[in-house]
Backbone as JSON Lines, residues from 0, in Angstrom:
{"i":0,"aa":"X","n":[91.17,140.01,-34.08],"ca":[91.22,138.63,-34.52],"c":[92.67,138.15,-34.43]}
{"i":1,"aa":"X","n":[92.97,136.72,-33.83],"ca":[94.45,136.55,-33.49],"c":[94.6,135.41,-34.65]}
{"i":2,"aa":"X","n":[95.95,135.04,-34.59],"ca":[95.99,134.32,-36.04],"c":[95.29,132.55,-35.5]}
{"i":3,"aa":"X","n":[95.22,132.23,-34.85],"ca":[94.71,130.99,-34.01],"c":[92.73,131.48,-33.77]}
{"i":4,"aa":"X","n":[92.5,132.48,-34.31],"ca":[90.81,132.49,-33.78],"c":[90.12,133.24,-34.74]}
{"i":5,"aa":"X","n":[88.94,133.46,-35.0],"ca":[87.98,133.76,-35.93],"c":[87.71,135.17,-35.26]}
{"i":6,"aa":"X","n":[86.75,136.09,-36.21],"ca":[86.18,137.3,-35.38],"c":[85.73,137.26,-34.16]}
{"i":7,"aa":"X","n":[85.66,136.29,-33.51],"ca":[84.28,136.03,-32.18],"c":[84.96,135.72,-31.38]}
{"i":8,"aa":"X","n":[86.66,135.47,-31.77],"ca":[87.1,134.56,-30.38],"c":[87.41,133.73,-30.56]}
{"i":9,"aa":"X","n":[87.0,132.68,-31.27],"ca":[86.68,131.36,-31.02],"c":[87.76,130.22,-31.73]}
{"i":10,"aa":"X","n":[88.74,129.6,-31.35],"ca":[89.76,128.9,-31.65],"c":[89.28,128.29,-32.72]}
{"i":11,"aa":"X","n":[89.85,128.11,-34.0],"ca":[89.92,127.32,-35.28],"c":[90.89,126.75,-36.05]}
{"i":12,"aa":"X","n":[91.54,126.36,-34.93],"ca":[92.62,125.69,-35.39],"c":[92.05,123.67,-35.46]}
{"i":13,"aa":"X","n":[91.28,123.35,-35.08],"ca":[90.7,121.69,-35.17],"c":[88.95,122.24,-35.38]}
{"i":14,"aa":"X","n":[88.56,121.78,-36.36],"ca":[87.34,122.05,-36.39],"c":[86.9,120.67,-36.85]}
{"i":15,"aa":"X","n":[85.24,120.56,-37.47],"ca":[85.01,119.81,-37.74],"c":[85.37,119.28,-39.21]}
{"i":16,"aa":"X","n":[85.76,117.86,-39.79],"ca":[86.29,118.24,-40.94],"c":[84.59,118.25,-41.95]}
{"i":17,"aa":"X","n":[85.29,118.78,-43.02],"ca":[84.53,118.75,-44.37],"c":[84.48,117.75,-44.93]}
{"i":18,"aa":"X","n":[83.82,118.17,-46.3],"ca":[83.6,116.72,-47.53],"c":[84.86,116.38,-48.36]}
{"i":19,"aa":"X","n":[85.57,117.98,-48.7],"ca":[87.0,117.86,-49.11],"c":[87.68,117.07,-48.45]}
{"i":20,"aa":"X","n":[88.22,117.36,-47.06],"ca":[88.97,117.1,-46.01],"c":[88.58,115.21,-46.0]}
{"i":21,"aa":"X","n":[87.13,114.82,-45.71],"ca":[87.0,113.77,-45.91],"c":[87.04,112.92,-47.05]}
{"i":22,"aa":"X","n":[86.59,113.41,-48.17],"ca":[87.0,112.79,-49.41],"c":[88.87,112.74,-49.52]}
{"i":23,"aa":"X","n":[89.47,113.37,-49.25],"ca":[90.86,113.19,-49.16],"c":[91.67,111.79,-48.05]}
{"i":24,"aa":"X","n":[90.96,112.21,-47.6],"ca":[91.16,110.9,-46.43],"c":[90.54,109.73,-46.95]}
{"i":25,"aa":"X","n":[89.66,109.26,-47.41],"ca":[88.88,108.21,-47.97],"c":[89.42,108.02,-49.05]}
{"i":26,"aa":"X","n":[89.54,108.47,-50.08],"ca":[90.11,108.07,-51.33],"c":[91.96,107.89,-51.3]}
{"i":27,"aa":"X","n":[92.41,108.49,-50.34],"ca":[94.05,108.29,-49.87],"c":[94.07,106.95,-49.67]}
{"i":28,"aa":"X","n":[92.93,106.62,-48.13],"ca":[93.47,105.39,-47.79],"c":[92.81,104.15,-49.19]}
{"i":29,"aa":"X","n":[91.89,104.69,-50.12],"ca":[91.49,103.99,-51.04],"c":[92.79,103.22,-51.52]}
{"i":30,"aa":"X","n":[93.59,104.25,-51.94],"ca":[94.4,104.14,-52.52],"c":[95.5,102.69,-52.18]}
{"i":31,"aa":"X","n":[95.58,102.55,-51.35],"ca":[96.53,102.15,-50.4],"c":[95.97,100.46,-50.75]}
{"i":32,"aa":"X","n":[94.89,100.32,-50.94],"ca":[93.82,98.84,-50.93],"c":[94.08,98.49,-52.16]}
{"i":33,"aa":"X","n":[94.15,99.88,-53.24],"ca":[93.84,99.27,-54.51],"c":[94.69,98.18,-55.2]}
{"i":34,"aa":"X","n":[94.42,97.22,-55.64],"ca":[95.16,96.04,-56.01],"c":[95.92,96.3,-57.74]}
{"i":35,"aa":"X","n":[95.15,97.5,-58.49],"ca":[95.73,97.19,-59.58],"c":[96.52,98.58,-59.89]}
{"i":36,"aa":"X","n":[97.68,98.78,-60.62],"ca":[97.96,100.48,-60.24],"c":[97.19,101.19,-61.13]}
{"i":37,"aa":"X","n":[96.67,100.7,-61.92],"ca":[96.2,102.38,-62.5],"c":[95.1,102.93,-61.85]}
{"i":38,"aa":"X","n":[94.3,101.53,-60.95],"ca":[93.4,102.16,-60.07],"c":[94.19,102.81,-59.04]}
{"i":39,"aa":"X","n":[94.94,102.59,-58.66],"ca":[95.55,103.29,-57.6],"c":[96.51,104.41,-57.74]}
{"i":40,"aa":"X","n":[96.6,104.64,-58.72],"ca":[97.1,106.26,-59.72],"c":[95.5,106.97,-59.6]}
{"i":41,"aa":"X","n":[94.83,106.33,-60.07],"ca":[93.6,107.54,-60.35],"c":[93.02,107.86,-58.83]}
{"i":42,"aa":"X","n":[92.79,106.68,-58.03],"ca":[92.87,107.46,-56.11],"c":[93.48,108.27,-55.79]}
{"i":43,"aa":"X","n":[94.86,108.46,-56.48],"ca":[96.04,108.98,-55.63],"c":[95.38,110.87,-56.18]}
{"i":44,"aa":"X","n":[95.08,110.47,-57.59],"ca":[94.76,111.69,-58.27],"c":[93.53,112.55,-57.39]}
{"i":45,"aa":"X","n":[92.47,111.49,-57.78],"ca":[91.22,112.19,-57.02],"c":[91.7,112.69,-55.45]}
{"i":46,"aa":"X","n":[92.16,111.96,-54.61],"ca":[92.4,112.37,-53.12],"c":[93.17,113.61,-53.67]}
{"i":47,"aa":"X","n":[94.03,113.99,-54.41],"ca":[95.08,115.19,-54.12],"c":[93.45,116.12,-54.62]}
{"i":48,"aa":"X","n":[92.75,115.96,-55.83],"ca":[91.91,116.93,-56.15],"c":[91.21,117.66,-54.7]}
{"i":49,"aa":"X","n":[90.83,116.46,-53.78],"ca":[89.76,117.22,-52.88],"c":[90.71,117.71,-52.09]}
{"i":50,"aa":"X","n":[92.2,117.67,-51.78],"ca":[93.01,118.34,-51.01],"c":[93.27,119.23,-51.44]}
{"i":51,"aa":"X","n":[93.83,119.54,-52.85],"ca":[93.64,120.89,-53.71],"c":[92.01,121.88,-53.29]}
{"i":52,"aa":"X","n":[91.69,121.55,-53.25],"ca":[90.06,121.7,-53.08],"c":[89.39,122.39,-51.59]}
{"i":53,"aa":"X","n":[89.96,121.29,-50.42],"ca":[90.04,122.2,-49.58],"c":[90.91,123.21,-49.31]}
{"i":54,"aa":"X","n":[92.27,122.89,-49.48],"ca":[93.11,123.95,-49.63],"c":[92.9,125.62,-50.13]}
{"i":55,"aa":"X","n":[92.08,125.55,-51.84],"ca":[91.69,126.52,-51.4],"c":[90.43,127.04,-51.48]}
{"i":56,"aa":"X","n":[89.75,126.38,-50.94],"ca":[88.31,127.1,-49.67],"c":[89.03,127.62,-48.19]}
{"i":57,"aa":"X","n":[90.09,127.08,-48.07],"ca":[90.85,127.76,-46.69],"c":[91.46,128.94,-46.99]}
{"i":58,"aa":"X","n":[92.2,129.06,-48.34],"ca":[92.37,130.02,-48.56],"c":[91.38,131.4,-48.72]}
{"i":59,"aa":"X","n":[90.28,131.1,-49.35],"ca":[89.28,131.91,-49.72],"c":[88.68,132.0,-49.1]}
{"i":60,"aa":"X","n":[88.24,131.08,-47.84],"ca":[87.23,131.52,-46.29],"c":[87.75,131.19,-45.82]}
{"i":61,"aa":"X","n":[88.95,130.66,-44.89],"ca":[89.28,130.44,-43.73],"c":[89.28,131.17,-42.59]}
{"i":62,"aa":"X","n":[88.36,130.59,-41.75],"ca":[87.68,131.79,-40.63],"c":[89.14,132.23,-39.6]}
{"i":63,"aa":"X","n":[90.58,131.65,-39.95],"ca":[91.5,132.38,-39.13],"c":[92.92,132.62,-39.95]}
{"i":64,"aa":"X","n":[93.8,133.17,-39.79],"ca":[95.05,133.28,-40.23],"c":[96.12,132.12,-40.46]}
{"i":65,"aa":"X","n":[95.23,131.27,-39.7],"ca":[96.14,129.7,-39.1],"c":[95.55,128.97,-40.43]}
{"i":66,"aa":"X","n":[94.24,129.1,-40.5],"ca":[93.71,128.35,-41.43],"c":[94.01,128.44,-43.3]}
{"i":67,"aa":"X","n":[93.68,129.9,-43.37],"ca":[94.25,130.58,-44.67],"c":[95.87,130.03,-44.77]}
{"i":68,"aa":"X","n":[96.99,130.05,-43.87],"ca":[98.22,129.96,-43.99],"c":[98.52,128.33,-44.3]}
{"i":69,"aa":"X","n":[97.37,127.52,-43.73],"ca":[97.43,126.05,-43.73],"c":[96.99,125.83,-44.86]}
{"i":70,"aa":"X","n":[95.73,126.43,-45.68],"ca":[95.52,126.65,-47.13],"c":[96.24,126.73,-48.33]}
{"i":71,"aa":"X","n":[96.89,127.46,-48.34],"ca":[98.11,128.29,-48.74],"c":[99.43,127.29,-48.84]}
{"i":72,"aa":"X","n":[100.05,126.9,-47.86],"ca":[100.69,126.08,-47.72],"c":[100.72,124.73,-48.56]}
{"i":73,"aa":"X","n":[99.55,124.42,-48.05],"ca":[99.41,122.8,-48.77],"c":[99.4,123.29,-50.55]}
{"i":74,"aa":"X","n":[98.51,123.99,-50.89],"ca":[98.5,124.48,-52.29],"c":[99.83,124.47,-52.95]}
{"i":75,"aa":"X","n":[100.58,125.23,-52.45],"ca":[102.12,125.21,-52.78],"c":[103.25,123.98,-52.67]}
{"i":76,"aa":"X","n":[102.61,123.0,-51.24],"ca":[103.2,121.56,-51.44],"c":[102.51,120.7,-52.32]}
{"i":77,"aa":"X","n":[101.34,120.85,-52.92],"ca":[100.63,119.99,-54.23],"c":[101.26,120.55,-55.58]}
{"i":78,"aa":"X","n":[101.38,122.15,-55.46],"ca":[102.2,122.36,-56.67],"c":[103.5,122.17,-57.25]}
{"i":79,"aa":"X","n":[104.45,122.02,-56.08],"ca":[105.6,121.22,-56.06],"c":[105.81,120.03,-56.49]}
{"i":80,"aa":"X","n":[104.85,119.51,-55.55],"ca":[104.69,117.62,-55.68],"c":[104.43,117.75,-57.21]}
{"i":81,"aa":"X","n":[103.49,118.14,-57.71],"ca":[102.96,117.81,-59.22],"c":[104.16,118.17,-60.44]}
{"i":82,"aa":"X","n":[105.15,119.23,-60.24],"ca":[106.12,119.71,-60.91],"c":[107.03,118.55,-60.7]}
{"i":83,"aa":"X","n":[107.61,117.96,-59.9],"ca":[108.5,116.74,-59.61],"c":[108.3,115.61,-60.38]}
């Protein structure tokens, strides 16, 4: 298994996204619309949750090394961000 592919071979570095992955994207750009801030504090919140979220399901199944490390990663830039 190479760090770019799954047991089979098979490149996983762009896959299809998820509900996390998409709920992060949807509620981000929510964010961006919202006219009043505390609605747009609580978007900002929920989008980081489902990015926390996928983050780590990548960690915990990520079918490659690329993916787990991209997991991993972001986890540690949300835990930063939130300490700041």
């Amino acid at each position: 298994m190479g760090f770019f592919t799954d047991s089979l071979g098979r490149q996983t570095i762009a896959q299809k996204p998820n509900t996390p992955i998409l709920g992060w994207a949807l509620l981000g750009a929510a964010s961006f619309m919202a006219l009043e801030e505390e609605n747009r504090e609580r978007l900002r919140r929920a989008s980081a949750a489902c990015l926390a979220l996928w983050a780590a399901l990548e960690v915990v199944s990520g079918r490659s090394g690329f993916r787990r490390s991209a997991g991993a990663l972001t986890l540690s830039w949300l835990a930063r961000r939130i300490q700041d």
